[in-house]
Backbone as JSON Lines, residues from 0, in Angstrom:
{"i":0,"aa":"M","n":[-9.4,-25.54,-12.86],"ca":[-10.28,-25.07,-11.81],"c":[-9.47,-24.67,-10.57]}
{"i":1,"aa":"A","n":[-8.48,-25.47,-10.19],"ca":[-7.67,-25.17,-9.01],"c":[-6.81,-23.93,-9.24]}
{"i":2,"aa":"S","n":[-6.34,-23.76,-10.46],"ca":[-5.52,-22.59,-10.79],"c":[-6.32,-21.31,-10.64]}
{"i":3,"aa":"N","n":[-7.59,-21.35,-11.01],"ca":[-8.46,-20.19,-10.9],"c":[-8.66,-19.8,-9.43]}
{"i":4,"aa":"K","n":[-8.85,-20.78,-8.56],"ca":[-9.02,-20.51,-7.13],"c":[-7.73,-19.95,-6.54]}
{"i":5,"aa":"F","n":[-6.6,-20.43,-7.03],"ca":[-5.3,-19.95,-6.56],"c":[-5.12,-18.48,-6.91]}
{"i":6,"aa":"K","n":[-5.48,-18.1,-8.14],"ca":[-5.38,-16.7,-8.57],"c":[-6.34,-15.82,-7.77]}
{"i":7,"aa":"E","n":[-7.55,-16.31,-7.52],"ca":[-8.53,-15.54,-6.74],"c":[-8.04,-15.31,-5.32]}
{"i":8,"aa":"F","n":[-7.36,-16.31,-4.73],"ca":[-6.87,-16.18,-3.36],"c":[-5.83,-15.07,-3.24]}
{"i":9,"aa":"F","n":[-4.99,-14.91,-4.26],"ca":[-3.91,-13.93,-4.2],"c":[-4.24,-12.61,-4.89]}
{"i":10,"aa":"Q","n":[-5.51,-12.38,-5.25],"ca":[-5.88,-11.09,-5.8],"c":[-5.76,-10.03,-4.73]}
{"i":11,"aa":"L","n":[-5.32,-8.85,-5.12],"ca":[-5.08,-7.79,-4.15],"c":[-6.35,-7.09,-3.71]}
{"i":12,"aa":"G","n":[-7.3,-6.96,-4.57],"ca":[-8.52,-6.25,-4.23],"c":[-8.3,-4.76,-4.26]}
{"i":13,"aa":"E","n":[-9.27,-4.02,-3.76],"ca":[-9.22,-2.56,-3.82],"c":[-8.11,-1.97,-2.95]}
{"i":14,"aa":"V","n":[-7.92,-2.51,-1.76],"ca":[-6.9,-1.98,-0.85],"c":[-5.5,-2.23,-1.4]}
{"i":15,"aa":"G","n":[-5.24,-3.43,-1.87],"ca":[-3.94,-3.75,-2.44],"c":[-3.63,-2.92,-3.67]}
{"i":16,"aa":"N","n":[-4.62,-2.73,-4.51],"ca":[-4.41,-1.9,-5.71],"c":[-4.13,-0.46,-5.32]}
{"i":17,"aa":"Y","n":[-4.74,0.03,-4.25],"ca":[-4.47,1.4,-3.8],"c":[-3.01,1.53,-3.36]}
{"i":18,"aa":"F","n":[-2.49,0.54,-2.61],"ca":[-1.1,0.59,-2.18],"c":[-0.15,0.61,-3.38]}
{"i":19,"aa":"I","n":[-0.45,-0.17,-4.37],"ca":[0.39,-0.18,-5.57],"c":[0.32,1.18,-6.26]}
{"i":20,"aa":"R","n":[-0.88,1.75,-6.36],"ca":[-1.04,3.03,-7.03],"c":[-0.34,4.15,-6.27]}
{"i":21,"aa":"V","n":[-0.34,4.1,-4.94],"ca":[0.3,5.16,-4.14],"c":[1.81,5.13,-4.3]}
{"i":22,"aa":"F","n":[2.41,3.94,-4.34],"ca":[3.86,3.83,-4.34],"c":[4.49,3.8,-5.73]}
{"i":23,"aa":"K","n":[3.69,3.72,-6.78],"ca":[4.3,3.71,-8.11],"c":[4.56,5.14,-8.58]}
{"i":24,"aa":"K","n":[5.42,5.26,-9.57],"ca":[5.79,6.56,-10.12],"c":[4.56,7.17,-10.82]}
{"i":25,"aa":"P","n":[4.3,8.46,-10.6],"ca":[3.13,9.08,-11.23],"c":[3.23,9.12,-12.76]}
{"i":26,"aa":"D","n":[2.09,9.0,-13.4],"ca":[2.03,9.04,-14.85],"c":[2.14,10.49,-15.33]}
{"i":27,"aa":"P","n":[3.14,10.82,-16.16],"ca":[3.31,12.21,-16.6],"c":[2.18,12.69,-17.52]}
{"i":28,"aa":"N","n":[1.46,11.77,-18.16],"ca":[0.39,12.15,-19.07],"c":[-0.92,12.45,-18.35]}
{"i":29,"aa":"Q","n":[-1.02,12.03,-17.09],"ca":[-2.25,12.24,-16.33],"c":[-2.17,13.56,-15.58]}
{"i":30,"aa":"K","n":[-3.25,14.34,-15.63],"ca":[-3.29,15.63,-14.94],"c":[-3.25,15.39,-13.43]}
{"i":31,"aa":"S","n":[-2.4,16.13,-12.74],"ca":[-2.24,15.96,-11.31],"c":[-2.77,17.19,-10.56]}
{"i":32,"aa":"N","n":[-3.25,16.95,-9.38],"ca":[-3.81,17.99,-8.54],"c":[-2.91,18.1,-7.31]}
{"i":33,"aa":"Y","n":[-2.68,19.31,-6.83],"ca":[-1.83,19.52,-5.65],"c":[-2.38,18.77,-4.44]}
{"i":34,"aa":"N","n":[-3.68,18.87,-4.23],"ca":[-4.28,18.2,-3.07],"c":[-4.14,16.69,-3.17]}
{"i":35,"aa":"L","n":[-4.28,16.14,-4.35],"ca":[-4.14,14.7,-4.54],"c":[-2.71,14.25,-4.27]}
{"i":36,"aa":"R","n":[-1.74,15.04,-4.75],"ca":[-0.32,14.7,-4.49],"c":[-0.01,14.74,-3.0]}
{"i":37,"aa":"M","n":[-0.53,15.75,-2.28],"ca":[-0.3,15.85,-0.84],"c":[-0.96,14.68,-0.1]}
{"i":38,"aa":"M","n":[-2.17,14.31,-0.53],"ca":[-2.86,13.19,0.11],"c":[-2.06,11.9,-0.06]}
{"i":39,"aa":"H","n":[-1.56,11.64,-1.27],"ca":[-0.77,10.44,-1.5],"c":[0.54,10.49,-0.72]}
{"i":40,"aa":"G","n":[1.15,11.66,-0.61],"ca":[2.39,11.79,0.17],"c":[2.17,11.48,1.64]}
{"i":41,"aa":"I","n":[1.08,12.0,2.21],"ca":[0.77,11.73,3.61],"c":[0.45,10.26,3.8]}
{"i":42,"aa":"N","n":[-0.26,9.66,2.85],"ca":[-0.58,8.24,2.94],"c":[0.68,7.38,2.88]}
{"i":43,"aa":"K","n":[1.65,7.76,2.04],"ca":[2.92,7.03,1.99],"c":[3.61,7.07,3.34]}
{"i":44,"aa":"I","n":[3.66,8.24,3.95],"ca":[4.31,8.39,5.25],"c":[3.6,7.55,6.3]}
{"i":45,"aa":"S","n":[2.28,7.6,6.34],"ca":[1.54,6.86,7.36],"c":[1.68,5.35,7.17]}
{"i":46,"aa":"I","n":[1.7,4.88,5.93],"ca":[1.88,3.44,5.68],"c":[3.26,3.0,6.14]}
{"i":47,"aa":"L","n":[4.28,3.78,5.82],"ca":[5.65,3.42,6.22],"c":[5.82,3.45,7.73]}
{"i":48,"aa":"V","n":[5.24,4.43,8.41],"ca":[5.32,4.5,9.88],"c":[4.59,3.31,10.5]}
{"i":49,"aa":"F","n":[3.42,2.96,9.95],"ca":[2.68,1.81,10.46],"c":[3.49,0.53,10.31]}
{"i":50,"aa":"L","n":[4.1,0.32,9.14],"ca":[4.9,-0.89,8.93],"c":[6.12,-0.92,9.84]}
{"i":51,"aa":"A","n":[6.75,0.23,10.06],"ca":[7.9,0.3,10.97],"c":[7.46,-0.03,12.4]}
{"i":52,"aa":"A","n":[6.32,0.49,12.82],"ca":[5.83,0.21,14.17],"c":[5.46,-1.26,14.31]}
{"i":53,"aa":"L","n":[4.89,-1.84,13.27],"ca":[4.52,-3.26,13.31],"c":[5.76,-4.13,13.42]}
{"i":54,"aa":"I","n":[6.79,-3.81,12.65],"ca":[8.05,-4.57,12.73],"c":[8.68,-4.4,14.11]}
{"i":55,"aa":"F","n":[8.69,-3.18,14.62],"ca":[9.25,-2.92,15.95],"c":[8.49,-3.71,17.01]}
{"i":56,"aa":"W","n":[7.15,-3.74,16.92],"ca":[6.33,-4.46,17.89],"c":[6.61,-5.96,17.84]}
{"i":57,"aa":"I","n":[6.76,-6.5,16.62],"ca":[7.03,-7.93,16.48],"c":[8.39,-8.27,17.05]}
{"i":58,"aa":"V","n":[9.4,-7.45,16.77],"ca":[10.74,-7.7,17.29],"c":[10.74,-7.63,18.81]}
{"i":59,"aa":"R","n":[10.06,-6.65,19.39],"ca":[10.0,-6.54,20.86],"c":[9.28,-7.74,21.47]}
{"i":60,"aa":"R","n":[8.24,-8.25,20.81],"ca":[7.48,-9.39,21.31],"c":[8.32,-10.66,21.32]}
{"i":61,"aa":"L","n":[9.17,-10.79,20.32],"ca":[9.98,-12.01,20.19],"c":[11.19,-12.01,21.12]}
{"i":62,"aa":"M","n":[11.59,-10.87,21.62],"ca":[12.78,-10.83,22.46],"c":[12.43,-10.91,23.92]}
């Protein structure tokens, strides 16, 4: 019973699964759309910029 609660606590959910899907290598067997590729590329850039800004903000706060 406790193991089940532990697994539920660390489940990624929809948002976490989206991050994994955006950063993994695309499946060559799946048909790709230009607009979808551009959307994922922009999302990758925005996620990385957000994480860099968050790290920068934390470092500035601690100093």
